[in-house]
Each structure stands twice: as C-alpha cells, then as structure tokens.
Short mmCIF file of C-alpha atoms in Angstrom, two decimals:
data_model
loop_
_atom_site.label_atom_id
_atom_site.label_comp_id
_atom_site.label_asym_id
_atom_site.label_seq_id
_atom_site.Cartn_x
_atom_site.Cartn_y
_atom_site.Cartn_z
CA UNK A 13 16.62 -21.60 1.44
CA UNK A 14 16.32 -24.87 -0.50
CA UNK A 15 14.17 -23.88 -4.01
CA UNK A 16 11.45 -25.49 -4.61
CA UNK A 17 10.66 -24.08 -8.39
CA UNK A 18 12.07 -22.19 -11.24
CA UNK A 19 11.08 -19.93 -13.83
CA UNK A 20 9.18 -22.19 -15.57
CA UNK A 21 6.91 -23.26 -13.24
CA UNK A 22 4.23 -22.05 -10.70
CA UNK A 23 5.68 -19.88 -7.82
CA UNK A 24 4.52 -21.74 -4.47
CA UNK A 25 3.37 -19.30 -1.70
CA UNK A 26 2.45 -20.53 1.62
CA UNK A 27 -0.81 -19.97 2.60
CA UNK A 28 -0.67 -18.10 6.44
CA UNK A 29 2.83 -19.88 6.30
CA UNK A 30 3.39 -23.53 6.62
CA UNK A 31 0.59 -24.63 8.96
CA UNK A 32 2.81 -28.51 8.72
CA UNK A 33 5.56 -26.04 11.11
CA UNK A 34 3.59 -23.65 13.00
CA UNK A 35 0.82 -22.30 13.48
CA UNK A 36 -0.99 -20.32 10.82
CA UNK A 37 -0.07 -16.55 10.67
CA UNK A 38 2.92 -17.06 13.23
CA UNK A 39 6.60 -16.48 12.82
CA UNK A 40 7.46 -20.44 13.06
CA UNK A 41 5.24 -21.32 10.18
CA UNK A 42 6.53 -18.12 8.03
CA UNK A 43 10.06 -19.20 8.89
CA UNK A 44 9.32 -22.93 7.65
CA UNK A 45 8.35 -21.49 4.46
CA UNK A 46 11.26 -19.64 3.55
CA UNK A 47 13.41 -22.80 4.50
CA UNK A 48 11.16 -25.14 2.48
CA UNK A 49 11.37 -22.63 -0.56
CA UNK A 50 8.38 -21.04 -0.97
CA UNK A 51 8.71 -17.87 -3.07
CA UNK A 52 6.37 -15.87 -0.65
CA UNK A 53 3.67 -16.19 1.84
CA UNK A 54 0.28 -15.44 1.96
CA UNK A 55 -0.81 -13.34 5.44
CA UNK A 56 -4.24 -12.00 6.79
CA UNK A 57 -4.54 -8.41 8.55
CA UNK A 58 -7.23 -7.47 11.01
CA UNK A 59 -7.28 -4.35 13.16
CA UNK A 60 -8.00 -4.30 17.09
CA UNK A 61 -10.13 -1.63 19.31
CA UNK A 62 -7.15 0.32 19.70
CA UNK A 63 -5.90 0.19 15.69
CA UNK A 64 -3.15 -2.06 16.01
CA UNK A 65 -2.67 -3.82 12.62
CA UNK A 66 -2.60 -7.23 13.78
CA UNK A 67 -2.19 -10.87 11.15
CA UNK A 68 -4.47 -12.62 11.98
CA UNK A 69 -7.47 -14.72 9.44
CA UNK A 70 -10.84 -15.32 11.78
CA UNK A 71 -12.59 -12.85 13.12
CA UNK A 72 -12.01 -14.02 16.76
CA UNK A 73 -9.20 -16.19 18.71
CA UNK A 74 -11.76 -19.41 19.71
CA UNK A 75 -10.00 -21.83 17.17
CA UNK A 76 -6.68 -20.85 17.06
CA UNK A 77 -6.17 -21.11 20.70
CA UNK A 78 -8.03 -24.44 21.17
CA UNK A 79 -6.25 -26.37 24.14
CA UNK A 80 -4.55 -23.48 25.55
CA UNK A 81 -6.59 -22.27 28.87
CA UNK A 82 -5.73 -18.36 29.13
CA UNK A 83 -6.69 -14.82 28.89
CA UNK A 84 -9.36 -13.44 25.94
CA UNK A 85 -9.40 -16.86 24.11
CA UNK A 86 -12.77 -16.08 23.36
CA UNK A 87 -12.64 -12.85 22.44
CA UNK A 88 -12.82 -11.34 19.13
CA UNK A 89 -9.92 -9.15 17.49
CA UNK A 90 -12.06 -6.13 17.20
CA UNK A 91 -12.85 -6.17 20.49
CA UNK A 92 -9.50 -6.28 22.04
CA UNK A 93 -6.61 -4.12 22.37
CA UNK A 94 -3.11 -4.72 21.59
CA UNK A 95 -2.10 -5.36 25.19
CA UNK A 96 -4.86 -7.66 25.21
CA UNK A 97 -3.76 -9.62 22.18
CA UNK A 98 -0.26 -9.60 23.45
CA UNK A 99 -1.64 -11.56 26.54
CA UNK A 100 -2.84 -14.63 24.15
CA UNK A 101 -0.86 -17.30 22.97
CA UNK A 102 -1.03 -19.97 20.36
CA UNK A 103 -0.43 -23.31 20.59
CA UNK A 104 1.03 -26.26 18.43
CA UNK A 105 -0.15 -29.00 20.10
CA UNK A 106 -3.02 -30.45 17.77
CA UNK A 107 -2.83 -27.56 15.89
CA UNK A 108 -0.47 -28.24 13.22
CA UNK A 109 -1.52 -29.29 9.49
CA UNK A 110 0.18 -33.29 9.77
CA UNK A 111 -1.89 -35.18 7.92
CA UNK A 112 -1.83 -35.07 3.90
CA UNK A 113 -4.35 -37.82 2.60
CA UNK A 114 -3.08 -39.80 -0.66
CA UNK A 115 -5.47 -37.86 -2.72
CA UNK A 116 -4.84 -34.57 -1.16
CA UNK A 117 -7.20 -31.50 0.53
CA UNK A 118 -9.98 -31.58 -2.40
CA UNK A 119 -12.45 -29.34 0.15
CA UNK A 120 -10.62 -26.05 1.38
CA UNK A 121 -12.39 -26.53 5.26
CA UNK A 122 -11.02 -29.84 5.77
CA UNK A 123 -7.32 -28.03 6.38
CA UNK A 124 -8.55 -27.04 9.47
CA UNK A 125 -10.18 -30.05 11.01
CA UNK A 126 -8.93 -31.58 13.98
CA UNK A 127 -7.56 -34.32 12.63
CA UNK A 128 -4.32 -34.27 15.02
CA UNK A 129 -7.19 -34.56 18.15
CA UNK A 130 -9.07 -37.60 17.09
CA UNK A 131 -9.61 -40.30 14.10
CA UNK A 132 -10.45 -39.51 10.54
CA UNK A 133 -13.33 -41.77 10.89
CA UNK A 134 -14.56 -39.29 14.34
CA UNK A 135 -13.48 -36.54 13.13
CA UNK A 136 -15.50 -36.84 9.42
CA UNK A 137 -18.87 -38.42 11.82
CA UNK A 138 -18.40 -34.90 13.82
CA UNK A 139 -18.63 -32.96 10.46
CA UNK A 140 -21.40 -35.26 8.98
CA UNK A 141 -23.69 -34.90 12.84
CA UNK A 142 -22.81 -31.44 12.59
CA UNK A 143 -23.26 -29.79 9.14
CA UNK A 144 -26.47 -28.94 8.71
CA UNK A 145 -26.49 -27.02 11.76
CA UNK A 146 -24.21 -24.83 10.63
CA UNK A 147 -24.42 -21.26 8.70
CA UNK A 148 -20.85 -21.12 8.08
CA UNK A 149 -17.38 -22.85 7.00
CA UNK A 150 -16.37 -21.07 10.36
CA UNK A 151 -18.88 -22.03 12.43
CA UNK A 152 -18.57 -25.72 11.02
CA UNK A 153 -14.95 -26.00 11.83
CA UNK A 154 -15.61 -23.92 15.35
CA UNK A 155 -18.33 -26.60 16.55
CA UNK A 156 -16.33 -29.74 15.58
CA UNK A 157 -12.85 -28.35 17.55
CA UNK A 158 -15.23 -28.21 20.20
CA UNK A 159 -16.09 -31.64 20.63
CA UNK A 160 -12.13 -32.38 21.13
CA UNK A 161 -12.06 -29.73 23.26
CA UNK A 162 -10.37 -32.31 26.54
CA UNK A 163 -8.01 -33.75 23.47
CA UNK A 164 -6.84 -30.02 22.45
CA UNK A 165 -5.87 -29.30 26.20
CA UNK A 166 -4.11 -32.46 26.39
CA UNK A 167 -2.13 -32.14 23.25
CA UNK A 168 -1.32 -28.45 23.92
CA UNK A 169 0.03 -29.87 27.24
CA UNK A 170 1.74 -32.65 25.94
CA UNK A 171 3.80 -29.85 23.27
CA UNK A 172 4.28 -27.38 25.06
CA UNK A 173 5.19 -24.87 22.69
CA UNK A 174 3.23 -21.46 22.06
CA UNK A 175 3.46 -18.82 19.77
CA UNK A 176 2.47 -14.98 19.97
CA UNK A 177 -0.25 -13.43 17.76
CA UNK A 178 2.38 -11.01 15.16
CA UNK A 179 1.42 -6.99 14.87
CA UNK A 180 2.02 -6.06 11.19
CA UNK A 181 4.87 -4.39 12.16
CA UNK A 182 6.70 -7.07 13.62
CA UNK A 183 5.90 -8.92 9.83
CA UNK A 184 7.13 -6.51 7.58
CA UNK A 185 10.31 -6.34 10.27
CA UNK A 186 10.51 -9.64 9.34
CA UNK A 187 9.86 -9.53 6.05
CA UNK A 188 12.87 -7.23 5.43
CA UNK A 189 15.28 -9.59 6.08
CA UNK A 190 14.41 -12.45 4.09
CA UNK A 191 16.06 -13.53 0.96
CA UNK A 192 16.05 -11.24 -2.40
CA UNK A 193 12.28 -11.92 -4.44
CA UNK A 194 11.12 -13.58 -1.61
CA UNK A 195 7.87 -11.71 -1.19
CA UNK A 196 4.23 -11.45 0.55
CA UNK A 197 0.18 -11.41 -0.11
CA UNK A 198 -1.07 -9.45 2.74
CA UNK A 199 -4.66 -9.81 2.81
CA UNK A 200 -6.89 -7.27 4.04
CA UNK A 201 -10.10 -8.94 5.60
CA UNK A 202 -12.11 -5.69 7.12
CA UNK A 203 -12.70 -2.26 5.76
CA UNK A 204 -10.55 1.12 7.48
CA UNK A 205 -7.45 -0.15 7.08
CA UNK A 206 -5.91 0.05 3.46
CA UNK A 207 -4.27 3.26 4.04
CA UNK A 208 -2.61 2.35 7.46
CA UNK A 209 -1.13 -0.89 6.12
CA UNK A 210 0.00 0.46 2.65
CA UNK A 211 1.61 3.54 4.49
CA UNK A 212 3.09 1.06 7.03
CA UNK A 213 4.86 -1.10 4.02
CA UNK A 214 6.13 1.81 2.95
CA UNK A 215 7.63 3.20 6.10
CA UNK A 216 9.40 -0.32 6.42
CA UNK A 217 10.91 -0.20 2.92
CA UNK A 218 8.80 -3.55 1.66
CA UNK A 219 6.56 -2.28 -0.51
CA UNK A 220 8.40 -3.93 -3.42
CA UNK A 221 8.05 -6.98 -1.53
CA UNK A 222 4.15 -6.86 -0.90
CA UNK A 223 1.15 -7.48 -3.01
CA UNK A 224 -2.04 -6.02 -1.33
CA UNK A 225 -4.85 -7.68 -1.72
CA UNK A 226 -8.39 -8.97 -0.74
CA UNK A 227 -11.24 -11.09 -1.41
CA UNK A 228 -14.22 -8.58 0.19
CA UNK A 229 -15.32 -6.41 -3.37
CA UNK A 230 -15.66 -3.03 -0.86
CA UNK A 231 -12.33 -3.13 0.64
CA UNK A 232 -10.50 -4.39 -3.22
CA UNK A 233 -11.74 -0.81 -4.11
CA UNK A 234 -10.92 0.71 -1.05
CA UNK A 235 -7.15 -0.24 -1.81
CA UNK A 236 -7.66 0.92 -5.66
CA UNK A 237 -9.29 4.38 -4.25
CA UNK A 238 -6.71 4.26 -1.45
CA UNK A 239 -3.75 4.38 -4.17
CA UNK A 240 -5.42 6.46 -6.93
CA UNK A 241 -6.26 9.44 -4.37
CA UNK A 242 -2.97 9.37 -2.48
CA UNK A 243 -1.03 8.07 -5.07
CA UNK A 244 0.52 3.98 -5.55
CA UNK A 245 4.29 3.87 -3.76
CA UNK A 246 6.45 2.83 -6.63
CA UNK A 247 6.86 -0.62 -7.02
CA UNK A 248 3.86 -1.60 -4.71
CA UNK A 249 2.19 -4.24 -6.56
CA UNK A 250 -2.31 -4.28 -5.92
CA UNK A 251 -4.52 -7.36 -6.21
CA UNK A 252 -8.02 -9.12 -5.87
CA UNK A 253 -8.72 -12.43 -5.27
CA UNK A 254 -11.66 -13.06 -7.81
CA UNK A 255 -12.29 -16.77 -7.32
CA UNK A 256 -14.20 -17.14 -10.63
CA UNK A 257 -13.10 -15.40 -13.98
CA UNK A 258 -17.07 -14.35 -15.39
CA UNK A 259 -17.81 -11.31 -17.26
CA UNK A 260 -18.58 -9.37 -14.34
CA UNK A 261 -15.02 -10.25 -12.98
CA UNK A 262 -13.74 -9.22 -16.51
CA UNK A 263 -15.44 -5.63 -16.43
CA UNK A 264 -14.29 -5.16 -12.76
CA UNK A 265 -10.85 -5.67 -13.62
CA UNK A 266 -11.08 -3.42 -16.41
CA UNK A 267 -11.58 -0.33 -13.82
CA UNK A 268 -8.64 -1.05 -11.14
CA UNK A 269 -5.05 -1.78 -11.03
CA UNK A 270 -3.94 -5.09 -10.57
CA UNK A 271 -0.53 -6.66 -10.48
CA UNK A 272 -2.07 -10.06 -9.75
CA UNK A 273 -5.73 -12.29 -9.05
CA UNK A 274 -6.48 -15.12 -7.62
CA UNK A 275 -8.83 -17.94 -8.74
CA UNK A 276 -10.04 -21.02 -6.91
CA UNK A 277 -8.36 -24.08 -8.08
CA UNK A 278 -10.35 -26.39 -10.55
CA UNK A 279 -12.77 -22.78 -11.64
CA UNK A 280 -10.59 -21.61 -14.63
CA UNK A 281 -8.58 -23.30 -17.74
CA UNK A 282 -5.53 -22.19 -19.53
CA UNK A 283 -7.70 -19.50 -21.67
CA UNK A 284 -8.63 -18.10 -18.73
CA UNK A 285 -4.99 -17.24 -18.09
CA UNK A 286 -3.58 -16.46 -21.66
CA UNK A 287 -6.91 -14.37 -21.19
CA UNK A 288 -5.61 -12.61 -18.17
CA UNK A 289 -1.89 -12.53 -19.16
CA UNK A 290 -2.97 -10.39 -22.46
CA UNK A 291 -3.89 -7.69 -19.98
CA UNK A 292 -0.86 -7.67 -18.00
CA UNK A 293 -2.34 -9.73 -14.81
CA UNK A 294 -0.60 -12.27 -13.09
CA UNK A 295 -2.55 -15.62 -12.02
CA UNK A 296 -2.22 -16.90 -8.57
CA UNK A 297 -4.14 -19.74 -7.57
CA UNK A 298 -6.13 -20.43 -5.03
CA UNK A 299 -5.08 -23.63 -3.00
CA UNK A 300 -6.27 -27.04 -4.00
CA UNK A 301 -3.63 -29.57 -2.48
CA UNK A 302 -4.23 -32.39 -4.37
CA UNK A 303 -1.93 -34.47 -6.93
CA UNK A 304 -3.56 -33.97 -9.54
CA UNK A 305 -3.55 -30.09 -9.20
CA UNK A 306 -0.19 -29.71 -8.73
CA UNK A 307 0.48 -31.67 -11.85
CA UNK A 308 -2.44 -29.55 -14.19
CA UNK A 309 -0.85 -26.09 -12.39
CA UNK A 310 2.08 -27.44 -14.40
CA UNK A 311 0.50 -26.87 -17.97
CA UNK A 312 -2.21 -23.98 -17.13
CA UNK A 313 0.81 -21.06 -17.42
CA UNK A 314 -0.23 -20.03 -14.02
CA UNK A 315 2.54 -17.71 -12.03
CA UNK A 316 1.79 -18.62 -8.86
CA UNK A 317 -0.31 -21.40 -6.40
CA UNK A 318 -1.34 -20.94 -2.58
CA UNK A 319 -0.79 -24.11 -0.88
CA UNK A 320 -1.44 -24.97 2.76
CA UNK A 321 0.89 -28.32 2.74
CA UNK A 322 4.27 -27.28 1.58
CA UNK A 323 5.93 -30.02 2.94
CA UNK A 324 4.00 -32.41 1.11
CA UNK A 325 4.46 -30.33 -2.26
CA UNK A 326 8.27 -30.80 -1.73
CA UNK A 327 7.57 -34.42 -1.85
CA UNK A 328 5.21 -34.70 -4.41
CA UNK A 329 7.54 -32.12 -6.93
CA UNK A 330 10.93 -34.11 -6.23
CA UNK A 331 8.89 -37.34 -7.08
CA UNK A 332 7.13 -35.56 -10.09
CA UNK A 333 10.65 -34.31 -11.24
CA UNK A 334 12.53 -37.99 -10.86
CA UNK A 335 9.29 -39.60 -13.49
#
C-alpha cells in the first residue's frame, strides 16, 4: 500500500472507493484505494425485499448500470431480492471518474456526469436544458445519462469489463484482510437496518475497523438507540454526517455518541474543529476536490477528508510536498 499521508495531516478516505478504478461501491474501486493509500473507504448500505444487506448509494440500479442491457436494470433495491441483484452487473465502460478539471469538482453532482460519454461543452448544455426540470440531484444526473444512453452501450461494449453489486457480507469479508488501521464509513441510507449491520460487523470481527454512520437525522438515532438499548460492541466507533456545524447541530451532538462527523467542505473554519475536538469528536470532511481545498484541509486540524478523485490527490500532494 503506497501512503499517501501521515500523522500530521488529513486521513484521505475514498468516497464509495476510487470511482478513477472502478466503479463506485465495487470491489475494484475499494481495491484501488487501498493500493493508492487511502486510510479507509467510505461505503453505502441499502437492504433488498428479502433483507439482504446490500452496498449500494441510489435508491435504484438505472445509473449505475447505464450501457449494460440486462436483467432488473431498472429496478429499485427495495424491490428486488438478492438473487435478483446477483443477476445485475456493473459496468466500467463510461462509468469511471477520468476526468479531473484544473480547478477541481467545486459542485458535488458534477462527479457523476457523463463526461466519459460525450464533451464537456454537451455534457454541461445537457445539464443547463435540463435543470429546471428537475426535483432532484438524482433525477438531474438520471435524465442527462439518458441522453448518452447509445454512447453508454457503446462504451460498455467497447470495455468490456463488469462488476457485481457486493452484499455487506462479502465487504466486511473483505474488509478483514486489509492492512492494520485501514478502516471503513459504512453509511446507512434507509431506516430497519442498524441492528442487522452493527450485529453483522461484529460477527465478522471488524467492528474496530468500522465507523457507522449516516446523514438521514431518524436513522443517526436509530444507530445511537440501536447501541444504547443493546449495548455499543467495544471498540465500534458511531457517527453523523452533520454537513453544517449550527447550534442545533451542537445540541444534537450533545445527546448521542459520536466517534466522528462530517461537514461539507467550504461550511466550517478551524474553530469549528478546535470546537469539536474539545468534545472528543473527530472531523471528517465532506468531499470538495478542488486545489485549493486540499491545501486549506492542510491548516483546518481536520482528521480526515472524503474524496472521490484519489488519483488526482496523489498528484496534487506529491506536487504540494516537492514546493
């Protein structure tokens, strides 16, 4: 594993892996993280109709299986069952983070924009035409793979390679065998399943390696209720992605546990985390690929930084390093 920090500086985690390797959430893009040094990854778990504790981010398969003509690609993960999921693949082709603009990822949706299909200048007309009709990032980023929808199948054609959709299971199988400190954010992004995945760390022997977390208020209290009623395995380490550090953050955190939060790069100062560090809470921020992030992350004292472009944080930190 080739480190990428010390100490003294921010912990890099890949966000869903290295999306520049893989595709997110799959074994190829965890695997490029650990050999571009990451200190941990950041995962998402859903569960399916027939409570299989799956990692997986959006709520259904449409985007992630762009260009790849097969079973249940439209399908949602609640709806399916395991043997369903295990029937779906993943492709590279066009799928794969590649491009890392001069000035970086400033807006957090543009990660996931087709640029590997089509031109910038098409691909940012797409987003412009298409906007303002819709409700969500998700939908946004939906509608515009759609327009490249004859590019995706050609690209996944031209590749070739596909990945698997992981259970939880087969991560924290995984997980066990990676290098000492090496650890993961496991994200829980529906209700009903705290229990299931904390037990399941557990019964793997990574709970020293995991930091549950979310960013949905309900299910951060689920996990806090979770562990105060059936009591926190040793060394499992509990956490909320907060975004913003407000009073009503402040009071919240004042009730629960928490190893660790995260805040959105560019929303907090270096108070905020001498703030934070007084109470015993780690600081983890929340992407922001740019430059000139990297290089304030440097002097804020946080522990830790998501990052969807790994690769190009290599770069940037050997160049940093040589000034």
């Amino acid at each position: 594993m080739a480190e990428l920090y010390n100490r003294n500086s921010p912990c890099p985690i890949a966000h869903r892996g290295c999306m520049e390797a893989g595709p997110e959430n799959s074994h190829t893009a965890f695997e490029a993280a650990v050999t571009l040094g990451a200190g941990g990854v950041e995962i998402d778990v859903r569960k399916t109709r027939d409570g299989k504790l799956v990692v997986f981010h959006d709520a259904d398969v449409r985007r992630l299986t762009m260009g790849w003509q097969g079973p249940y690609c439209n399908s949602k993960i609640k709806d399916m069952t395991w043997e369903h999921i295990s029937q779906i693949r993943l492709p590279f082709g066009g799928h794969l983070l590649k491009r890392f603009p001069d000035e970086g990822y400033a807006d957090e949706k543009q990660y996931y924009y087709p640029w590997a299909a089509a031109s910038e200048q098409d691909v940012l007309y797409q987003m412009g035409r298409l906007e303002s009709r819709s409700k969500s990032e998700e939908q946004l980023t939906l509608a515009i793979y759609r327009c490249y929808k004859e590019e995706y199948e050609k690209l996944c054609l031209e590749d070739g390679r596909l990945e698997q959709i992981l259970s939880l299971q087969e991560f924290f199988k995984w997980l066990q065998t990676q290098p000492d400190g090496f650890f993961a954010e496991v994200e829980l992004k529906e209700r009903g399943i705290a229990g299931a995945v904390i037990q399941m760390a557990e019964k793997y022997h990574v709970e020293e390696r995991c930091i549950i977390f979310s960013g949905i208020e309900d299910v951060i209290w689920e996990i806090q209720d979770w562990c105060k009623n059936h009591g926190k395995p040793d060394r499992l380490r509990l956490g909320a992605n907060i975004r913003y550090l407000r009073e009503e953050q402040k009071e919240m955190l004042e009730r629960g546990d928490f190893y660790e939060v995260g805040l959105n790069a560019g929303a907090f100062e270096s108070s905020d985390v001498e703030y934070l560090h007084q109470r015993g809470i780690r600081v983890f921020s929340n992407l922001g690929d740019t430059p000139v992030w990297w290089e304030t992350l440097e002097c804020l004292g946080v522990d830790g930084f998501k990052t969807n472009c790994l690769g190009a944080y290599r770069k940037w930190r050997q160049k940093w390093e040589q000034r």
